[in-house]
PDB file of C-alpha atoms in Angstrom:
ATOM      1  CA  MET A 223      14.869 -36.841  34.795  1.00 39.00           C
ATOM      2  CA  ALA A 224      13.231 -37.177  38.208  1.00 42.00           C
ATOM      3  CA  LEU A 225       9.449 -37.066  38.416  1.00 44.00           C
ATOM      4  CA  TRP A 226       7.538 -36.319  41.588  1.00 47.00           C
ATOM      5  CA  LEU A 227       3.864 -36.055  42.438  1.00 53.00           C
ATOM      6  CA  LEU A 228       2.345 -33.566  44.861  1.00 58.00           C
ATOM      7  CA  ASN A 229      -1.001 -33.791  46.586  1.00 62.00           C
ATOM      8  CA  TYR A 230      -2.940 -30.553  46.801  1.00 64.00           C
ATOM      9  CA  GLN A 231      -6.075 -31.656  48.675  1.00 72.00           C
ATOM     10  CA  ALA A 232      -7.184 -34.376  51.094  1.00 76.00           C
ATOM     11  CA  TRP A 233     -10.528 -35.620  52.362  1.00 76.00           C
ATOM     12  CA  GLU A 234     -11.685 -37.780  55.238  1.00 81.00           C
ATOM     13  CA  PHE A 235     -14.742 -40.032  55.154  1.00 78.00           C
ATOM     14  CA  GLU A 236     -17.144 -40.104  58.043  1.00 82.00           C
ATOM     15  CA  PRO A 237     -17.189 -43.344  60.118  1.00 82.00           C
ATOM     16  CA  GLY A 238     -19.161 -46.253  58.760  1.00 79.00           C
ATOM     17  CA  LEU A 239     -17.520 -46.752  55.370  1.00 75.00           C
ATOM     18  CA  PHE A 240     -16.533 -50.421  54.910  1.00 75.00           C
ATOM     19  CA  LEU A 241     -14.939 -52.125  51.929  1.00 72.00           C
ATOM     20  CA  LYS A 242     -17.269 -55.109  52.188  1.00 73.00           C
ATOM     21  CA  ASP A 243     -20.240 -52.772  51.667  1.00 77.00           C
ATOM     22  CA  VAL A 244     -18.968 -50.687  48.769  1.00 74.00           C
ATOM     23  CA  ALA A 245     -17.137 -53.477  46.900  1.00 73.00           C
ATOM     24  CA  PRO A 246     -18.701 -56.844  47.784  1.00 73.00           C
ATOM     25  CA  ARG A 247     -16.665 -58.887  45.281  1.00 69.00           C
ATOM     26  CA  PRO A 248     -16.432 -62.667  45.654  1.00 66.00           C
ATOM     27  CA  GLY A 249     -13.174 -63.792  47.212  1.00 62.00           C
ATOM     28  CA  ASN A 250     -12.080 -60.260  48.165  1.00 60.00           C
ATOM     29  CA  PRO A 251      -9.466 -59.612  45.447  1.00 59.00           C
ATOM     30  CA  PHE A 252      -8.173 -56.497  47.207  1.00 59.00           C
ATOM     31  CA  GLY A 253      -5.999 -58.306  49.738  1.00 54.00           C
ATOM     32  CA  SER A 254      -3.585 -60.071  47.383  1.00 51.00           C
ATOM     33  CA  ALA A 255      -3.922 -57.763  44.384  1.00 53.00           C
ATOM     34  CA  ALA A 256      -3.285 -54.641  46.422  1.00 51.00           C
ATOM     35  CA  ALA A 257       0.158 -55.974  47.369  1.00 49.00           C
ATOM     36  CA  ALA A 258       1.163 -55.801  43.717  1.00 51.00           C
ATOM     37  CA  GLY A 259      -0.328 -52.422  42.906  1.00 55.00           C
ATOM     38  CA  ILE A 260      -3.466 -50.298  42.863  1.00 63.00           C
ATOM     39  CA  VAL A 261      -6.799 -52.093  42.575  1.00 66.00           C
ATOM     40  CA  LEU A 262      -9.285 -49.993  40.656  1.00 72.00           C
ATOM     41  CA  LEU A 263     -12.894 -49.675  41.740  1.00 73.00           C
ATOM     42  CA  THR A 264     -15.685 -50.221  39.279  1.00 78.00           C
ATOM     43  CA  SER A 265     -17.937 -47.275  38.438  1.00 81.00           C
ATOM     44  CA  GLU A 266     -20.652 -48.714  40.686  1.00 82.00           C
ATOM     45  CA  GLU A 267     -18.198 -49.135  43.580  1.00 78.00           C
ATOM     46  CA  GLU A 268     -16.879 -45.622  43.078  1.00 80.00           C
ATOM     47  CA  ALA A 269     -20.420 -44.233  43.218  1.00 82.00           C
ATOM     48  CA  ARG A 270     -21.028 -46.029  46.529  1.00 81.00           C
ATOM     49  CA  VAL A 271     -17.864 -44.562  48.012  1.00 79.00           C
ATOM     50  CA  LEU A 272     -18.642 -41.014  46.881  1.00 81.00           C
ATOM     51  CA  SER A 273     -22.177 -41.236  48.223  1.00 84.00           C
ATOM     52  CA  HIS A 274     -20.778 -41.636  51.742  1.00 79.00           C
ATOM     53  CA  PRO A 275     -20.359 -38.334  53.695  1.00 85.00           C
ATOM     54  CA  PHE A 276     -16.845 -36.865  53.621  1.00 79.00           C
ATOM     55  CA  HIS A 277     -15.155 -33.557  54.402  1.00 80.00           C
ATOM     56  CA  LYS A 278     -11.981 -31.740  53.477  1.00 79.00           C
ATOM     57  CA  VAL A 279      -9.031 -31.964  55.915  1.00 76.00           C
ATOM     58  CA  PRO A 280      -5.695 -30.093  56.124  1.00 71.00           C
ATOM     59  CA  LEU A 281      -2.984 -31.564  53.949  1.00 64.00           C
ATOM     60  CA  ILE A 282       0.356 -32.232  55.611  1.00 58.00           C
ATOM     61  CA  THR A 283       3.194 -31.427  53.227  1.00 58.00           C
ATOM     62  CA  SER A 284       6.880 -32.215  53.491  1.00 54.00           C
ATOM     63  CA  VAL A 285       9.613 -29.627  53.787  1.00 52.00           C
ATOM     64  CA  SER A 286      11.109 -30.829  50.509  1.00 53.00           C
ATOM     65  CA  ALA A 287       7.807 -30.290  48.698  1.00 55.00           C
ATOM     66  CA  ASP A 288       7.432 -26.833  50.223  1.00 57.00           C
ATOM     67  CA  ARG A 289      10.980 -26.018  49.150  1.00 56.00           C
ATOM     68  CA  LYS A 290      10.147 -26.835  45.532  1.00 54.00           C
ATOM     69  CA  LEU A 291       6.950 -24.781  45.642  1.00 54.00           C
ATOM     70  CA  TYR A 292       7.812 -21.804  47.819  1.00 55.00           C
ATOM     71  CA  GLY A 293      11.597 -21.617  48.086  1.00 58.00           C
ATOM     72  CA  GLU A 294      14.076 -22.305  50.871  1.00 54.00           C
ATOM     73  CA  GLU A 295      13.117 -19.556  53.334  1.00 53.00           C
ATOM     74  CA  ALA A 296       9.383 -20.080  53.018  1.00 54.00           C
ATOM     75  CA  ALA A 297       9.850 -23.827  53.458  1.00 49.00           C
ATOM     76  CA  LYS A 298      11.696 -23.244  56.721  1.00 49.00           C
ATOM     77  CA  ARG A 299       8.875 -21.064  58.043  1.00 52.00           C
ATOM     78  CA  ARG A 300       6.180 -23.490  56.923  1.00 50.00           C
ATOM     79  CA  GLY A 301       8.015 -26.470  58.397  1.00 48.00           C
ATOM     80  CA  ALA A 302       8.774 -24.851  61.738  1.00 50.00           C
ATOM     81  CA  PRO A 303       6.519 -25.468  64.749  1.00 49.00           C
ATOM     82  CA  VAL A 304       3.767 -22.862  64.923  1.00 46.00           C
ATOM     83  CA  PRO A 305       1.168 -22.117  67.592  1.00 46.00           C
ATOM     84  CA  ALA A 306      -1.783 -24.404  67.064  1.00 49.00           C
ATOM     85  CA  GLU A 307      -5.007 -22.601  66.381  1.00 48.00           C
ATOM     86  CA  GLY A 308      -6.873 -25.799  67.140  1.00 48.00           C
ATOM     87  CA  VAL A 309      -8.749 -28.047  64.761  1.00 47.00           C
ATOM     88  CA  ARG A 310     -12.017 -26.199  64.732  1.00 46.00           C
ATOM     89  CA  ARG A 311     -14.044 -29.195  63.684  1.00 48.00           C
ATOM     90  CA  GLY A 312     -12.725 -30.983  66.789  1.00 47.00           C
ATOM     91  CA  ILE A 313     -13.972 -28.363  69.236  1.00 46.00           C
ATOM     92  CA  MET A 314     -17.288 -27.463  67.663  1.00 47.00           C
ATOM     93  CA  HIS A 315     -19.057 -29.319  70.459  1.00 52.00           C
ATOM     94  CA  MET A 316     -17.955 -26.308  72.543  1.00 62.00           C
ATOM     95  CA  ARG A 317     -19.237 -23.730  70.063  1.00 69.00           C
ATOM     96  CA  ASN A 318     -21.651 -22.345  72.678  1.00 73.00           C
ATOM     97  CA  ALA A 319     -18.911 -21.791  75.285  1.00 79.00           C
ATOM     98  CA  PRO A 320     -17.647 -18.216  75.900  1.00 86.00           C
ATOM     99  CA  ALA A 321     -14.671 -17.186  73.760  1.00 88.00           C
ATOM    100  CA  SER A 322     -12.690 -14.098  72.783  1.00 91.00           C
ATOM    101  CA  VAL A 323     -11.369 -12.413  69.670  1.00 94.00           C
ATOM    102  CA  TYR A 324      -7.807 -11.217  70.160  1.00 95.00           C
ATOM    103  CA  TRP A 325      -5.494  -8.794  68.425  1.00 95.00           C
ATOM    104  CA  PHE A 326      -1.816  -9.303  69.204  1.00 95.00           C
ATOM    105  CA  ARG A 327       0.980  -7.096  67.937  1.00 94.00           C
ATOM    106  CA  LEU A 328       4.043  -8.875  66.560  1.00 92.00           C
ATOM    107  CA  GLU A 329       7.228  -7.126  67.626  1.00 91.00           C
ATOM    108  CA  ILE A 330      10.950  -7.617  67.122  1.00 87.00           C
ATOM    109  CA  ASN A 331      13.143  -5.502  69.415  1.00 84.00           C
ATOM    110  CA  GLY A 332      10.184  -3.224  70.096  1.00 85.00           C
ATOM    111  CA  LYS A 333       9.367  -2.644  66.422  1.00 90.00           C
ATOM    112  CA  ILE A 334       5.924  -3.718  65.193  1.00 92.00           C
ATOM    113  CA  VAL A 335       6.311  -6.076  62.234  1.00 91.00           C
ATOM    114  CA  GLY A 336       2.773  -7.437  62.009  1.00 92.00           C
ATOM    115  CA  HIS A 337      -0.525  -8.113  63.727  1.00 94.00           C
ATOM    116  CA  LYS A 338      -2.164 -11.415  64.677  1.00 94.00           C
ATOM    117  CA  ILE A 339      -5.953 -11.621  64.754  1.00 94.00           C
ATOM    118  CA  GLY A 340      -7.642 -14.779  65.967  1.00 93.00           C
ATOM    119  CA  TRP A 341     -10.060 -16.277  68.477  1.00 92.00           C
ATOM    120  CA  ALA A 342      -9.578 -18.508  71.507  1.00 90.00           C
ATOM    121  CA  PHE A 343     -11.354 -19.840  74.546  1.00 89.00           C
ATOM    122  CA  ASP A 344      -8.451 -18.558  76.671  1.00 91.00           C
ATOM    123  CA  TRP A 345      -6.575 -15.717  74.980  1.00 92.00           C
ATOM    124  CA  ARG A 346      -4.014 -15.458  77.806  1.00 93.00           C
ATOM    125  CA  GLN A 347      -3.006 -19.069  77.322  1.00 92.00           C
ATOM    126  CA  ARG A 348      -2.821 -18.503  73.574  1.00 91.00           C
ATOM    127  CA  LEU A 349      -0.526 -15.517  74.097  1.00 92.00           C
ATOM    128  CA  ARG A 350       1.765 -17.598  76.318  1.00 90.00           C
ATOM    129  CA  GLN A 351       1.846 -20.368  73.714  1.00 88.00           C
ATOM    130  CA  PHE A 352       2.846 -17.981  70.947  1.00 87.00           C
ATOM    131  CA  ASN A 353       5.633 -16.376  72.980  1.00 87.00           C
ATOM    132  CA  SER A 354       6.983 -19.713  74.242  1.00 83.00           C
ATOM    133  CA  ILE A 355       7.512 -20.808  70.641  1.00 80.00           C
ATOM    134  CA  ALA A 356       8.743 -17.445  69.346  1.00 73.00           C
ATOM    135  CA  LEU A 357      11.706 -17.453  71.798  1.00 64.00           C
ATOM    136  CA  SER A 358      11.484 -13.714  72.329  1.00 60.00           C
ATOM    137  CA  THR A 359      14.063 -13.941  75.137  1.00 57.00           C
ATOM    138  CA  LEU A 360      16.661 -14.837  72.494  1.00 58.00           C
ATOM    139  CA  GLY A 361      15.871 -11.813  70.375  1.00 60.00           C
ATOM    140  CA  GLY A 362      13.072 -13.357  68.360  1.00 73.00           C
ATOM    141  CA  LEU A 363       9.491 -12.405  67.773  1.00 85.00           C
ATOM    142  CA  ARG A 364       7.308 -11.256  70.674  1.00 89.00           C
ATOM    143  CA  TYR A 365       3.514 -11.259  70.740  1.00 92.00           C
ATOM    144  CA  ARG A 366       1.909  -8.456  72.761  1.00 93.00           C
ATOM    145  CA  GLN A 367      -1.734  -7.988  73.660  1.00 95.00           C
ATOM    146  CA  HIS A 368      -3.316  -5.001  71.952  1.00 95.00           C
ATOM    147  CA  SER A 369      -7.072  -5.543  72.151  1.00 94.00           C
ATOM    148  CA  ILE A 370      -9.430  -8.263  73.383  1.00 94.00           C
ATOM    149  CA  GLN A 371     -13.186  -8.623  72.887  1.00 92.00           C
ATOM    150  CA  ASP A 372     -15.174 -11.261  74.753  1.00 91.00           C
ATOM    151  CA  PHE A 373     -18.199 -12.998  73.251  1.00 87.00           C
ATOM    152  CA  ASN A 374     -20.879 -15.252  74.678  1.00 86.00           C
ATOM    153  CA  THR A 375     -20.121 -18.106  72.286  1.00 85.00           C
ATOM    154  CA  ALA A 376     -17.227 -19.470  70.253  1.00 85.00           C
ATOM    155  CA  ARG A 377     -19.455 -19.317  67.190  1.00 85.00           C
ATOM    156  CA  GLU A 378     -19.750 -15.527  67.574  1.00 87.00           C
ATOM    157  CA  ALA A 379     -16.022 -15.135  68.182  1.00 88.00           C
ATOM    158  CA  TYR A 380     -15.156 -17.231  65.130  1.00 88.00           C
ATOM    159  CA  ASN A 381     -17.516 -15.267  62.875  1.00 88.00           C
ATOM    160  CA  VAL A 382     -16.092 -11.945  64.089  1.00 90.00           C
ATOM    161  CA  GLU A 383     -12.528 -13.170  63.559  1.00 91.00           C
ATOM    162  CA  GLN A 384     -13.347 -14.227  60.012  1.00 90.00           C
ATOM    163  CA  GLY A 385     -15.037 -10.900  59.306  1.00 89.00           C
ATOM    164  CA  LEU A 386     -12.025  -8.936  60.522  1.00 92.00           C
ATOM    165  CA  LEU A 387      -9.596 -11.042  58.507  1.00 91.00           C
ATOM    166  CA  LYS A 388     -11.752 -10.626  55.427  1.00 91.00           C
ATOM    167  CA  ALA A 389     -11.614  -6.842  55.869  1.00 91.00           C
ATOM    168  CA  PHE A 390      -7.804  -7.055  55.745  1.00 92.00           C
ATOM    169  CA  ASP A 391      -7.643  -9.803  53.134  1.00 90.00           C
ATOM    170  CA  HIS A 392      -5.284  -7.885  50.850  1.00 90.00           C
ATOM    171  CA  LEU A 393      -2.817  -7.456  53.732  1.00 91.00           C
ATOM    172  CA  ARG A 394      -2.761 -11.030  55.037  1.00 88.00           C
ATOM    173  CA  HIS A 395       0.634 -12.748  55.080  1.00 85.00           C
ATOM    174  CA  SER A 396       1.107 -15.619  52.624  1.00 81.00           C
ATOM    175  CA  SER A 397       2.696 -17.873  55.278  1.00 78.00           C
ATOM    176  CA  ASN A 398       0.043 -17.246  57.940  1.00 79.00           C
ATOM    177  CA  ARG A 399      -3.341 -15.941  56.837  1.00 82.00           C
ATOM    178  CA  GLU A 400      -4.159 -14.745  60.358  1.00 84.00           C
ATOM    179  CA  VAL A 401      -1.240 -12.311  60.312  1.00 90.00           C
ATOM    180  CA  ILE A 402      -1.593  -8.937  58.609  1.00 92.00           C
ATOM    181  CA  THR A 403       1.266  -6.632  57.677  1.00 91.00           C
ATOM    182  CA  GLY A 404       1.858  -3.272  56.016  1.00 91.00           C
ATOM    183  CA  ILE A 405      -0.777  -1.364  58.004  1.00 91.00           C
ATOM    184  CA  LYS A 406      -0.726   1.164  60.844  1.00 92.00           C
ATOM    185  CA  VAL A 407      -2.172   0.442  64.283  1.00 93.00           C
ATOM    186  CA  LYS A 408      -4.690   3.271  63.973  1.00 93.00           C
ATOM    187  CA  GLN A 409      -6.090   1.820  60.755  1.00 93.00           C
ATOM    188  CA  ILE A 410      -6.679  -1.538  62.412  1.00 93.00           C
ATOM    189  CA  GLU A 411      -8.224   0.154  65.458  1.00 93.00           C
ATOM    190  CA  GLU A 412     -10.777   1.923  63.274  1.00 92.00           C
ATOM    191  CA  VAL A 413     -11.867  -1.267  61.520  1.00 92.00           C
ATOM    192  CA  TRP A 414     -11.770  -3.248  64.780  1.00 92.00           C
ATOM    193  CA  HIS A 415     -14.027  -0.757  66.562  1.00 90.00           C
ATOM    194  CA  VAL A 416     -16.550  -0.412  63.735  1.00 86.00           C
ATOM    195  CA  HIS A 417     -16.759  -4.136  63.025  1.00 83.00           C
ATOM    196  CA  ILE A 418     -17.033  -5.376  66.609  1.00 85.00           C
ATOM    197  CA  THR A 419     -19.472  -2.629  67.611  1.00 82.00           C
ATOM    198  CA  SER A 420     -21.780  -3.435  64.699  1.00 77.00           C
ATOM    199  CA  VAL A 421     -21.651  -7.163  65.444  1.00 75.00           C
ATOM    200  CA  MET A 422     -22.372  -6.688  69.147  1.00 71.00           C
ATOM    201  CA  LEU A 423     -25.246  -4.302  68.497  1.00 72.00           C
ATOM    202  CA  GLY A 424     -26.631  -6.658  65.912  1.00 67.00           C
ATOM    203  CA  SER A 425     -26.511  -9.645  68.284  1.00 51.00           C
ATOM    204  CA  ARG A 426     -28.276  -7.648  71.000  1.00 44.00           C
ATOM    205  CA  LEU A 427     -31.068  -6.652  68.627  1.00 39.00           C
ATOM    206  CA  GLN A 428     -31.790 -10.232  67.600  1.00 41.00           C
TER     207      GLN A 428
END
């Protein structure tokens, strides 16, 4: 019987965490002992480690693990290259730069199969990135611009994007939570207009 372990979450510590500070043991037993197996921390050492700032990070999974969890077809989709939405924590120094919320239609042979809602500093570049990966010229998926709303800051754009996605939470695709399916264009237009108008009016009144 084969046993396998699967990680579900991962964290990253902020810079400045050093072994010599959290586990100052005489002779440093970690070097040689770690070669033979796992060296356990004492409760005091564990407390020092957990007191250091850390944050959750995306967990990279293997195709084989995804296959066990989600099935063959889902594993292929999850393992395939996808347009990068950007690591938001890596660009937050630009949170005050202008950005846009976009709504792209997903089409196959002219038929709408879904809708992509997101935010970007350059929505035109994002659209090109999506279509370059989708290989629409070979009969694959094509992303088409439907509506764009510009905002003064990336923070505003991000908050609006999250609000829109939350409004359609029950329709978000399991393989990509920024894609919604099973809804008519007119229904999205109504929510889009009401939500963005209220946000823009609210920001102007502040």
